[in-house]
Every structure is written in structure tokens, then in C-alpha cells.
CSV table of N, CA and C in Angstrom, one decimal:
chain,number,residue,atom,x,y,z
B,17,MET,N,-17.1,-55.0,62.2
B,17,MET,CA,-16.0,-53.9,62.1
B,17,MET,C,-16.5,-53.1,60.7
B,18,ARG,N,-16.4,-52.0,61.2
B,18,ARG,CA,-17.0,-51.1,60.0
B,18,ARG,C,-15.4,-50.4,59.6
B,19,MET,N,-15.3,-50.3,58.0
B,19,MET,CA,-13.8,-50.0,57.7
B,19,MET,C,-13.7,-48.6,57.4
B,20,ARG,N,-13.3,-47.8,57.7
B,20,ARG,CA,-13.0,-46.2,57.4
B,20,ARG,C,-12.4,-45.8,56.1
B,21,LYS,N,-13.0,-45.2,55.4
B,21,LYS,CA,-12.4,-44.6,53.9
B,21,LYS,C,-11.8,-43.5,54.1
B,22,ASN,N,-10.3,-43.6,53.5
B,22,ASN,CA,-9.6,-42.5,53.2
B,22,ASN,C,-9.5,-41.9,51.9
B,23,GLY,N,-9.5,-40.8,51.8
B,23,GLY,CA,-9.1,-40.3,50.4
B,23,GLY,C,-10.3,-39.3,49.9
B,24,PHE,N,-11.0,-39.4,48.6
B,24,PHE,CA,-11.5,-38.3,48.2
B,24,PHE,C,-12.8,-39.4,47.0
B,25,SER,N,-13.5,-38.8,47.3
B,25,SER,CA,-15.0,-39.6,45.8
B,25,SER,C,-14.9,-39.4,44.8
B,26,LEU,N,-15.1,-39.7,43.7
B,26,LEU,CA,-14.7,-39.4,42.3
B,26,LEU,C,-15.2,-38.5,42.2
B,27,LEU,N,-16.7,-38.4,42.6
B,27,LEU,CA,-17.4,-37.2,42.5
B,27,LEU,C,-16.6,-35.7,43.1
B,28,GLU,N,-16.0,-35.8,44.1
B,28,GLU,CA,-15.5,-34.7,44.8
B,28,GLU,C,-14.0,-34.3,43.7
B,29,VAL,N,-13.6,-35.2,43.3
B,29,VAL,CA,-12.1,-35.2,42.3
B,29,VAL,C,-13.2,-34.2,40.9
B,30,MET,N,-14.1,-34.7,40.2
B,30,MET,CA,-14.3,-34.5,39.1
B,30,MET,C,-14.9,-32.9,39.4
B,31,VAL,N,-15.4,-32.5,40.3
B,31,VAL,CA,-15.9,-31.4,40.7
B,31,VAL,C,-14.5,-30.4,40.5
B,32,SER,N,-13.8,-30.7,41.9
B,32,SER,CA,-12.8,-30.2,41.7
B,32,SER,C,-11.6,-29.6,40.2
B,33,MET,N,-11.9,-30.5,39.5
B,33,MET,CA,-11.0,-30.5,38.4
B,33,MET,C,-11.9,-29.7,37.3
B,34,LEU,N,-13.3,-29.6,37.5
B,34,LEU,CA,-14.1,-28.7,36.6
B,34,LEU,C,-14.0,-27.4,37.0
B,35,ILE,N,-13.8,-27.2,38.5
B,35,ILE,CA,-13.1,-25.8,39.2
B,35,ILE,C,-12.3,-25.2,38.4
B,36,ALA,N,-11.2,-26.1,38.8
B,36,ALA,CA,-9.6,-26.0,38.3
B,36,ALA,C,-9.8,-25.3,36.5
B,37,GLY,N,-10.1,-26.2,36.0
B,37,GLY,CA,-10.2,-26.2,34.4
B,37,GLY,C,-11.1,-24.6,34.0
B,38,LEU,N,-12.0,-24.1,34.9
B,38,LEU,CA,-12.5,-23.0,34.3
B,38,LEU,C,-11.8,-21.7,35.0
B,39,ALA,N,-11.3,-21.9,36.0
B,39,ALA,CA,-9.9,-21.0,36.5
B,39,ALA,C,-9.1,-20.8,35.6
B,40,LEU,N,-8.5,-21.8,35.0
B,40,LEU,CA,-7.5,-22.0,34.1
B,40,LEU,C,-8.0,-21.3,33.1
B,41,LEU,N,-8.8,-21.6,32.5
B,41,LEU,CA,-9.8,-20.9,31.1
B,41,LEU,C,-9.6,-19.7,31.2
B,42,GLY,N,-10.0,-19.1,32.7
B,42,GLY,CA,-10.1,-17.7,32.5
B,42,GLY,C,-9.0,-17.0,32.5
B,43,LEU,N,-7.8,-17.7,33.5
B,43,LEU,CA,-6.5,-16.9,33.2
B,43,LEU,C,-5.9,-17.0,32.1
B,44,ALA,N,-6.4,-18.1,31.3
B,44,ALA,CA,-5.5,-17.9,29.8
B,44,ALA,C,-6.6,-16.9,29.1
B,45,ALA,N,-7.3,-16.5,29.2
B,45,ALA,CA,-8.4,-15.1,28.6
B,45,ALA,C,-7.8,-13.9,28.8
B,46,THR,N,-7.3,-13.8,30.4
B,46,THR,CA,-6.7,-12.9,30.8
B,46,THR,C,-5.5,-12.2,29.9
B,47,GLN,N,-4.5,-13.5,29.8
B,47,GLN,CA,-3.4,-13.5,29.4
B,47,GLN,C,-3.3,-13.1,28.0
B,48,LEU,N,-4.2,-13.6,27.0
B,48,LEU,CA,-4.4,-13.1,25.7
B,48,LEU,C,-4.4,-11.8,25.8
B,49,LYS,N,-5.6,-11.1,26.8
B,49,LYS,CA,-5.9,-9.8,26.5
B,49,LYS,C,-4.5,-8.9,26.8
B,50,SER,N,-4.0,-9.2,27.8
B,50,SER,CA,-2.8,-8.6,27.9
B,50,SER,C,-1.8,-8.7,27.4
B,51,LEU,N,-1.5,-9.8,26.4
B,51,LEU,CA,-0.5,-10.0,25.2
B,51,LEU,C,-1.2,-8.8,23.8
B,52,GLN,N,-2.7,-8.6,23.9
B,52,GLN,CA,-3.0,-7.9,22.6
B,52,GLN,C,-3.1,-6.2,23.2
B,53,PHE,N,-2.8,-5.8,24.2
B,53,PHE,CA,-2.9,-4.9,24.6
B,53,PHE,C,-0.9,-4.4,25.0
B,54,ALA,N,-0.4,-5.7,25.1
B,54,ALA,CA,0.9,-5.2,25.1
B,54,ALA,C,1.6,-4.8,23.7
B,55,ASN,N,0.6,-5.7,22.7
B,55,ASN,CA,1.0,-5.3,21.3
B,55,ASN,C,0.6,-4.2,20.7
B,56,ASN,N,-0.3,-3.6,21.4
B,56,ASN,CA,-0.8,-2.1,21.2
B,56,ASN,C,0.2,-1.2,21.6
B,57,SER,N,0.6,-1.8,22.5
B,57,SER,CA,1.6,-0.5,23.4
B,57,SER,C,2.8,-0.7,22.4
B,58,PHE,N,3.2,-1.7,21.8
B,58,PHE,CA,4.2,-1.3,20.9
B,58,PHE,C,3.9,-1.0,19.8
B,59,ASP,N,2.9,-0.8,19.4
B,59,ASP,CA,2.5,0.2,18.0
B,59,ASP,C,3.0,1.3,18.4
B,60,TYR,N,2.1,1.8,19.6
B,60,TYR,CA,2.5,3.2,20.3
B,60,TYR,C,3.4,3.5,19.9
B,61,THR,N,4.6,3.0,20.6
B,61,THR,CA,6.2,3.4,20.5
B,61,THR,C,6.5,3.2,19.2
B,62,ILE,N,6.2,2.5,18.2
B,62,ILE,CA,6.7,2.5,16.9
B,62,ILE,C,6.0,3.7,16.4
B,63,SER,N,4.8,4.0,16.4
B,63,SER,CA,4.0,5.1,15.8
B,63,SER,C,4.9,6.4,16.7
B,64,LEU,N,5.3,6.7,17.4
B,64,LEU,CA,6.1,7.8,18.5
B,64,LEU,C,7.3,8.0,17.6
B,65,ILE,N,8.2,6.5,17.5
B,65,ILE,CA,9.2,6.8,16.9
B,65,ILE,C,9.0,7.4,15.1
B,66,GLN,N,8.3,6.9,14.9
B,66,GLN,CA,8.0,7.4,13.5
B,66,GLN,C,7.7,8.7,13.0
B,67,GLY,N,6.9,9.0,14.2
B,67,GLY,CA,6.5,10.6,14.1
B,67,GLY,C,7.9,11.4,14.4
B,68,GLN,N,8.7,11.2,15.3
B,68,GLN,CA,9.7,11.4,15.3
B,68,GLN,C,10.8,11.8,14.4
B,69,ASN,N,10.7,10.6,13.9
B,69,ASN,CA,11.8,10.8,12.4
B,69,ASN,C,11.2,11.6,11.6
B,70,ALA,N,10.0,12.0,11.4
B,70,ALA,CA,9.5,12.5,10.4
B,70,ALA,C,9.7,14.2,10.5
B,71,ILE,N,9.5,14.3,12.1
B,71,ILE,CA,9.9,15.9,12.2
B,71,ILE,C,11.1,16.1,12.5
B,72,GLU,N,12.2,15.1,12.4
B,72,GLU,CA,13.9,15.6,11.9
B,72,GLU,C,14.1,15.3,10.9
B,73,ARG,N,13.2,14.5,9.6
B,73,ARG,CA,13.4,14.4,8.7
B,73,ARG,C,13.4,16.2,8.1
B,74,LEU,N,12.0,16.8,8.5
B,74,LEU,CA,11.5,18.2,8.1
B,74,LEU,C,12.6,19.0,8.7
B,75,TRP,N,13.1,18.8,9.6
B,75,TRP,CA,13.8,19.4,10.3
B,75,TRP,C,15.4,19.8,9.6
B,76,VAL,N,15.5,18.9,9.0
B,76,VAL,CA,16.9,19.1,8.1
B,76,VAL,C,16.5,20.0,6.6
B,77,ARG,N,15.2,19.6,6.5
B,77,ARG,CA,14.9,20.6,5.2
B,77,ARG,C,14.2,22.0,5.4
B,78,LEU,N,14.6,22.4,6.7
B,78,LEU,CA,13.3,23.6,7.4
B,78,LEU,C,14.0,25.0,6.8
B,79,CYS,N,15.2,24.9,6.4
B,79,CYS,CA,15.8,26.3,5.8
B,79,CYS,C,15.1,26.5,4.5
B,80,ASP,N,15.1,25.3,3.7
B,80,ASP,CA,14.4,25.2,2.0
B,80,ASP,C,13.1,25.5,2.1
B,81,VAL,N,12.5,24.8,3.4
B,81,VAL,CA,11.1,25.1,3.4
B,81,VAL,C,10.5,26.5,3.8
B,82,GLN,N,11.3,27.2,4.8
B,82,GLN,CA,11.0,28.5,5.2
B,82,GLN,C,11.2,29.4,4.2
B,83,THR,N,12.4,29.2,3.2
B,83,THR,CA,12.7,30.0,2.3
B,83,THR,C,11.7,29.9,0.9
B,84,ASN,N,11.5,28.9,0.7
B,84,ASN,CA,10.9,28.9,-0.9
B,84,ASN,C,9.6,28.2,-0.5
B,85,ASN,N,8.6,28.4,0.8
B,85,ASN,CA,7.7,28.4,0.9
B,85,ASN,C,7.0,27.4,0.4
B,86,ILE,N,7.7,25.8,0.7
B,86,ILE,CA,7.3,24.9,0.0
B,86,ILE,C,6.1,24.1,0.7
B,87,ASP,N,5.2,23.6,0.1
B,87,ASP,CA,4.1,23.1,0.9
B,87,ASP,C,4.3,21.5,1.6
B,88,VAL,N,4.5,21.9,2.6
B,88,VAL,CA,4.6,20.6,3.9
B,88,VAL,C,3.6,19.6,3.9
B,89,THR,N,2.5,19.8,3.0
B,89,THR,CA,1.2,18.8,3.2
B,89,THR,C,1.1,18.1,1.6
B,90,SER,N,2.0,18.7,0.7
B,90,SER,CA,1.9,18.0,-0.6
B,90,SER,C,2.4,16.5,-0.3
B,91,ASP,N,1.8,15.7,-1.3
B,91,ASP,CA,2.4,14.3,-1.6
B,91,ASP,C,3.6,13.9,-1.6
B,92,ALA,N,4.0,14.9,-2.4
B,92,ALA,CA,5.7,14.8,-2.8
B,92,ALA,C,6.2,14.8,-1.3
B,93,PHE,N,6.0,15.7,-0.9
B,93,PHE,CA,6.9,16.3,0.1
B,93,PHE,C,6.6,15.2,1.2
B,94,MET,N,5.4,14.8,1.5
B,94,MET,CA,5.5,13.9,2.9
B,94,MET,C,6.1,12.3,2.2
B,95,ALA,N,6.3,11.9,1.0
B,95,ALA,CA,6.8,11.0,0.8
B,95,ALA,C,8.4,11.1,1.2
B,96,GLN,N,8.9,12.2,1.2
B,96,GLN,CA,10.0,11.9,1.8
B,96,GLN,C,10.3,12.1,3.1
B,97,LEU,N,9.0,12.0,3.5
B,97,LEU,CA,8.8,12.3,5.4
B,97,LEU,C,8.7,10.7,5.8
B,98,LYS,N,8.1,10.0,5.1
B,98,LYS,CA,7.3,8.9,5.5
B,98,LYS,C,8.6,7.7,5.3
B,99,PRO,N,8.3,6.4,6.4
B,99,PRO,CA,9.4,5.5,6.5
B,99,PRO,C,9.4,4.5,5.6
B,100,ALA,N,10.6,3.6,5.4
B,100,ALA,CA,10.9,2.8,4.2
B,100,ALA,C,9.4,2.0,4.5
B,101,GLN,N,9.2,1.1,3.4
B,101,GLN,CA,8.4,0.6,2.9
B,101,GLN,C,7.8,-0.7,3.5
B,102,SER,N,9.0,-0.9,4.4
B,102,SER,CA,8.7,-2.3,5.4
B,102,SER,C,7.7,-1.9,6.6
B,103,ILE,N,7.6,-1.0,6.8
B,103,ILE,CA,6.9,-0.7,8.3
B,103,ILE,C,5.8,0.6,7.7
B,104,ALA,N,5.9,0.8,6.5
B,104,ALA,CA,5.0,2.1,6.0
B,104,ALA,C,3.5,1.0,5.7
B,105,TYR,N,3.5,-0.4,5.9
B,105,TYR,CA,2.0,-0.7,5.1
B,105,TYR,C,1.6,-0.9,6.6
B,106,ARG,N,2.0,-0.9,7.7
B,106,ARG,CA,1.1,-1.1,9.0
B,106,ARG,C,1.3,0.4,10.0
B,107,TYR,N,2.1,1.4,9.5
B,107,TYR,CA,1.7,2.7,10.5
B,107,TYR,C,1.6,3.7,9.4
B,108,ASP,N,0.7,4.6,9.3
B,108,ASP,CA,0.5,5.2,8.4
B,108,ASP,C,0.7,7.2,9.1
B,109,LEU,N,1.6,7.7,8.2
B,109,LEU,CA,1.8,9.4,8.8
B,109,LEU,C,1.0,10.0,7.8
B,110,LYS,N,0.0,10.7,8.8
B,110,LYS,CA,-1.0,11.4,7.9
B,110,LYS,C,-0.6,12.8,7.3
B,111,LYS,N,-1.1,13.6,7.0
B,111,LYS,CA,-0.8,14.8,6.5
B,111,LYS,C,-0.3,15.5,7.4
B,112,ILE,N,0.6,16.4,7.4
B,112,ILE,CA,0.7,17.6,8.3
B,112,ILE,C,-0.1,18.5,8.4
B,113,ALA,N,-0.3,18.8,9.9
B,113,ALA,CA,-1.3,20.0,9.9
B,113,ALA,C,-0.3,21.2,10.3
B,114,VAL,N,-0.5,22.4,9.4
B,114,VAL,CA,0.1,23.4,9.9
B,114,VAL,C,-0.9,24.4,10.3
B,115,ASN,N,-0.4,24.9,12.1
B,115,ASN,CA,-1.2,26.2,12.1
B,115,ASN,C,-1.1,27.0,11.1
B,116,LYS,N,-2.2,27.9,11.1
B,116,LYS,CA,-2.7,28.8,10.0
B,116,LYS,C,-1.9,30.0,10.3
B,117,SER,N,-1.9,30.7,11.9
B,117,SER,CA,-1.3,31.4,12.0
B,117,SER,C,-0.2,31.6,12.5
B,118,ASN,N,0.7,30.5,12.5
B,118,ASN,CA,2.0,30.2,12.9
B,118,ASN,C,2.6,28.9,11.8
B,119,LYS,N,3.1,29.2,10.9
B,119,LYS,CA,3.4,28.0,9.6
B,119,LYS,C,4.9,27.3,10.6
B,120,ASN,N,5.1,27.9,11.4
B,120,ASN,CA,6.2,27.0,12.1
B,120,ASN,C,5.8,26.1,13.1
B,121,ASP,N,4.4,25.6,13.3
B,121,ASP,CA,4.4,25.0,14.3
B,121,ASP,C,3.0,23.8,13.8
B,122,MET,N,3.1,22.9,13.6
B,122,MET,CA,2.8,21.9,12.8
B,122,MET,C,2.4,20.5,13.9
B,123,THR,N,1.3,19.6,13.4
B,123,THR,CA,1.2,18.3,14.3
B,123,THR,C,1.4,17.2,13.2
B,124,PHE,N,2.3,16.2,13.6
B,124,PHE,CA,2.4,15.0,13.0
B,124,PHE,C,1.5,14.1,13.3
B,125,THR,N,0.7,13.2,13.0
B,125,THR,CA,-0.3,12.0,13.6
B,125,THR,C,0.2,11.0,12.9
B,126,VAL,N,0.6,9.8,13.6
B,126,VAL,CA,0.8,8.5,13.1
B,126,VAL,C,-0.5,7.4,13.7
B,127,SER,N,-0.8,6.8,12.3
B,127,SER,CA,-2.3,6.1,12.7
B,127,SER,C,-1.7,4.6,12.3
B,128,TRP,N,-2.6,3.5,13.2
B,128,TRP,CA,-2.2,2.0,13.1
B,128,TRP,C,-3.3,1.2,13.1
B,129,VAL,N,-3.6,0.3,12.7
B,129,VAL,CA,-5.1,-0.4,13.2
B,129,VAL,C,-4.8,-1.8,13.8
B,130,ASP,N,-5.3,-2.1,14.8
B,130,ASP,CA,-5.1,-3.1,15.1
B,130,ASP,C,-6.6,-3.7,15.4
B,131,LYS,N,-6.7,-4.9,14.3
B,131,LYS,CA,-7.8,-5.8,14.3
B,131,LYS,C,-7.8,-6.2,15.4
B,132,ARG,N,-6.7,-6.9,16.3
B,132,ARG,CA,-7.5,-8.0,17.3
B,132,ARG,C,-8.1,-7.3,18.6
B,133,THR,N,-8.0,-5.9,18.4
B,133,THR,CA,-9.1,-5.4,19.7
B,133,THR,C,-10.2,-5.5,19.5
B,134,ILE,N,-11.0,-5.6,18.1
B,134,ILE,CA,-12.2,-5.6,18.0
B,134,ILE,C,-13.6,-6.7,19.0
B,135,GLN,N,-14.3,-5.9,19.5
B,135,GLN,CA,-14.9,-7.1,20.1
B,135,GLN,C,-15.8,-8.0,19.3
B,136,SER,N,-15.9,-9.2,20.0
B,136,SER,CA,-16.6,-10.1,19.0
B,136,SER,C,-18.0,-9.7,18.8
B,137,GLY,N,-18.6,-10.3,17.4
B,137,GLY,CA,-19.9,-9.6,17.0
B,137,GLY,C,-19.9,-8.6,16.5
B,138,GLU,N,-18.6,-7.6,16.5
B,138,GLU,CA,-18.7,-6.4,15.5
B,138,GLU,C,-18.3,-6.3,14.6
B,139,THR,N,-18.8,-5.8,13.4
B,139,THR,CA,-18.2,-5.6,12.1
B,139,THR,C,-17.2,-4.6,11.8
B,140,HIS,N,-17.1,-3.9,12.2
B,140,HIS,CA,-16.3,-2.5,12.0
B,140,HIS,C,-15.2,-2.0,13.3
B,141,TYR,N,-14.7,-1.3,13.1
B,141,TYR,CA,-13.2,-1.0,14.3
B,141,TYR,C,-13.4,0.8,14.3
B,142,ASP,N,-13.6,0.9,15.5
B,142,ASP,CA,-14.0,2.7,15.6
B,142,ASP,C,-13.3,3.2,17.1
B,143,ILE,N,-12.0,2.3,17.4
B,143,ILE,CA,-11.5,2.9,17.9
B,143,ILE,C,-9.8,3.6,17.4
B,144,ALA,N,-9.8,5.0,17.5
B,144,ALA,CA,-8.6,5.7,17.0
B,144,ALA,C,-7.2,5.3,17.4
B,145,ASP,N,-6.5,4.2,17.0
B,145,ASP,CA,-5.0,4.3,17.2
B,145,ASP,C,-4.1,4.9,16.4
B,146,GLN,N,-4.0,6.1,17.1
B,146,GLN,CA,-3.2,7.0,16.8
B,146,GLN,C,-2.4,8.0,17.6
B,147,VAL,N,-1.2,8.6,17.1
B,147,VAL,CA,-0.6,9.2,17.9
B,147,VAL,C,-0.3,10.5,17.6
B,148,SER,N,-0.3,11.6,18.0
B,148,SER,CA,-0.2,13.2,17.7
B,148,SER,C,1.0,13.7,18.2
B,149,LEU,N,2.0,14.2,17.6
B,149,LEU,CA,2.8,14.7,18.2
B,149,LEU,C,2.9,16.5,17.7
B,150,ASN,N,2.8,17.4,18.4
B,150,ASN,CA,3.2,19.0,18.1
B,150,ASN,C,4.5,19.4,18.3
B,151,THR,N,4.5,20.2,17.3
B,151,THR,CA,6.1,20.6,17.1
B,151,THR,C,6.1,21.9,16.8
B,152,SER,N,7.1,22.8,17.0
B,152,SER,CA,7.3,24.2,16.7
B,152,SER,C,8.4,24.5,16.7
B,153,TYR,N,8.8,24.8,14.9
B,153,TYR,CA,10.4,25.0,14.5
B,153,TYR,C,10.6,26.3,14.7
B,154,ILE,N,11.9,26.9,15.1
B,154,ILE,CA,12.1,28.1,14.9
B,154,ILE,C,12.1,28.7,13.8
B,155,GLN,N,12.2,30.1,13.6
B,155,GLN,CA,12.4,30.6,12.1
B,155,GLN,C,13.9,30.8,12.3
B,156,LEU,N,14.3,30.4,11.1
B,156,LEU,CA,15.5,30.4,10.7
B,156,LEU,C,16.3,31.7,10.3
B,157,TYR,N,17.1,31.9,10.9
B,157,TYR,CA,17.5,33.5,10.1
B,157,TYR,C,18.4,33.3,8.8
B,158,ILE,N,18.6,33.8,7.4
B,158,ILE,CA,19.2,33.5,6.5
B,158,ILE,C,20.1,34.8,6.3
B,159,PRO,N,21.0,34.8,6.8
B,159,PRO,CA,21.6,36.1,6.3
B,159,PRO,C,21.8,36.4,4.3
B,160,ALA,N,22.0,37.5,4.0
B,160,ALA,CA,22.5,37.8,3.2
B,160,ALA,C,23.7,38.2,2.4
B,161,THR,N,24.6,37.0,2.1
B,161,THR,CA,25.7,36.8,2.0
B,161,THR,C,26.1,36.2,0.7
B,162,PRO,N,27.1,36.5,0.3
B,162,PRO,CA,27.3,35.7,-1.2
B,162,PRO,C,27.9,34.4,-1.0
B,163,SER,N,28.1,33.8,-0.1
B,163,SER,CA,28.2,32.4,0.2
B,163,SER,C,26.7,31.6,0.6
B,164,THR,N,25.6,32.3,0.5
B,164,THR,CA,24.3,31.9,0.3
B,164,THR,C,23.8,31.3,-1.2
B,165,PRO,N,23.3,30.1,-1.1
B,165,PRO,CA,23.4,29.8,-2.5
B,165,PRO,C,21.9,30.4,-3.1
B,166,VAL,N,21.3,30.1,-4.3
B,166,VAL,CA,20.4,31.2,-4.6
B,166,VAL,C,19.3,30.8,-3.8
B,167,ASN,N,18.7,29.5,-3.4
B,167,ASN,CA,17.5,29.4,-2.4
B,167,ASN,C,17.8,30.0,-1.4
B,168,GLY,N,18.3,30.4,-0.5
B,168,GLY,CA,18.7,30.7,0.6
B,168,GLY,C,19.3,30.2,1.7
B,169,CYS,N,19.6,29.0,1.7
B,169,CYS,CA,20.1,28.3,2.7
B,169,CYS,C,21.5,27.6,2.2
B,170,THR,N,22.2,27.9,3.1
B,170,THR,CA,23.6,27.5,3.4
B,170,THR,C,24.0,26.3,3.6
B,171,VAL,N,24.8,25.8,2.5
B,171,VAL,CA,25.1,24.4,2.7
B,171,VAL,C,26.2,24.1,3.5
B,172,LEU,N,26.4,23.4,4.6
B,172,LEU,CA,27.3,22.8,5.5
B,172,LEU,C,28.6,22.3,4.4
């Protein structure tokens, strides 16, 4: 009498383990890329917040800027718009681009470098990770009254 074999052979088990292992490695690589791009989205969000903060910091000094013709692209003025040193090392607020025909129209650009998205084998990084925010400030009406300080801006 011949006995019937139940179960799988060692070769079948090894082949199925190899296929399962390759599939899991592929899933792990996909998950790693997904995490890299999620972190890049986080950088994008932080850059948007930093750009919006710079717009609001300029808004506070808008009267002074408009009445005294302050150069908003100067290094001294840009230092007032930049964030705390803790995030300034990774996110760079570029010089403000002022529209030549209307000085109240400006573009704020924040950039960052995500070196993890460099393709293997490449030595340089040529993807522009940056956010540009366009803003238009209103022209403030400065009344000529005795309550107006020397520079033309009323202190609240």
C-alpha cells in the first residue's frame, strides 16, 4: 500500500517565503518613500506659516514703511521678519520681491532643502523646495494732524 503525502514540500515552502519576503521589502520601500513625502509636506506647511508670519510682521510696520520709504529688501529689515533661530537654520526667508509698478505688491518666498529626496547616485540637489506668497498691502491714509508723530504714523 502506498501512503499518501499530506502538506507541502520544503521547496514549496522556501519559494513561498522568498516571494513573501520580496513583497514585504517592496512594501517597506513604498512606506519609506511615503514617509519622506509626508515630511516634505510638513516642511511645506511650516514654510507657509513662516511666510505668513513675515507678511504679518511687515503689516505691523506698514505705516512706517510707506511714510519713510524703508527698503524692505535690506538685510536689517529682513532680520526683523525672520523667525526665531530655532527654525531659521532649515527654512530660509528669501529677500522680498517688490513689484516695481506698485510698491504695495510683494512676494515672500520661503525655501528649504530636503536632502532625503535626492535620487541615489546623484551628487547634487536640483529640486526647488519653496513656497511663494503674493500679497498686496493697502495704501494707508496718513492724516496730517497734531496727533501724528514725526514719522507720520499714529501710535495706538
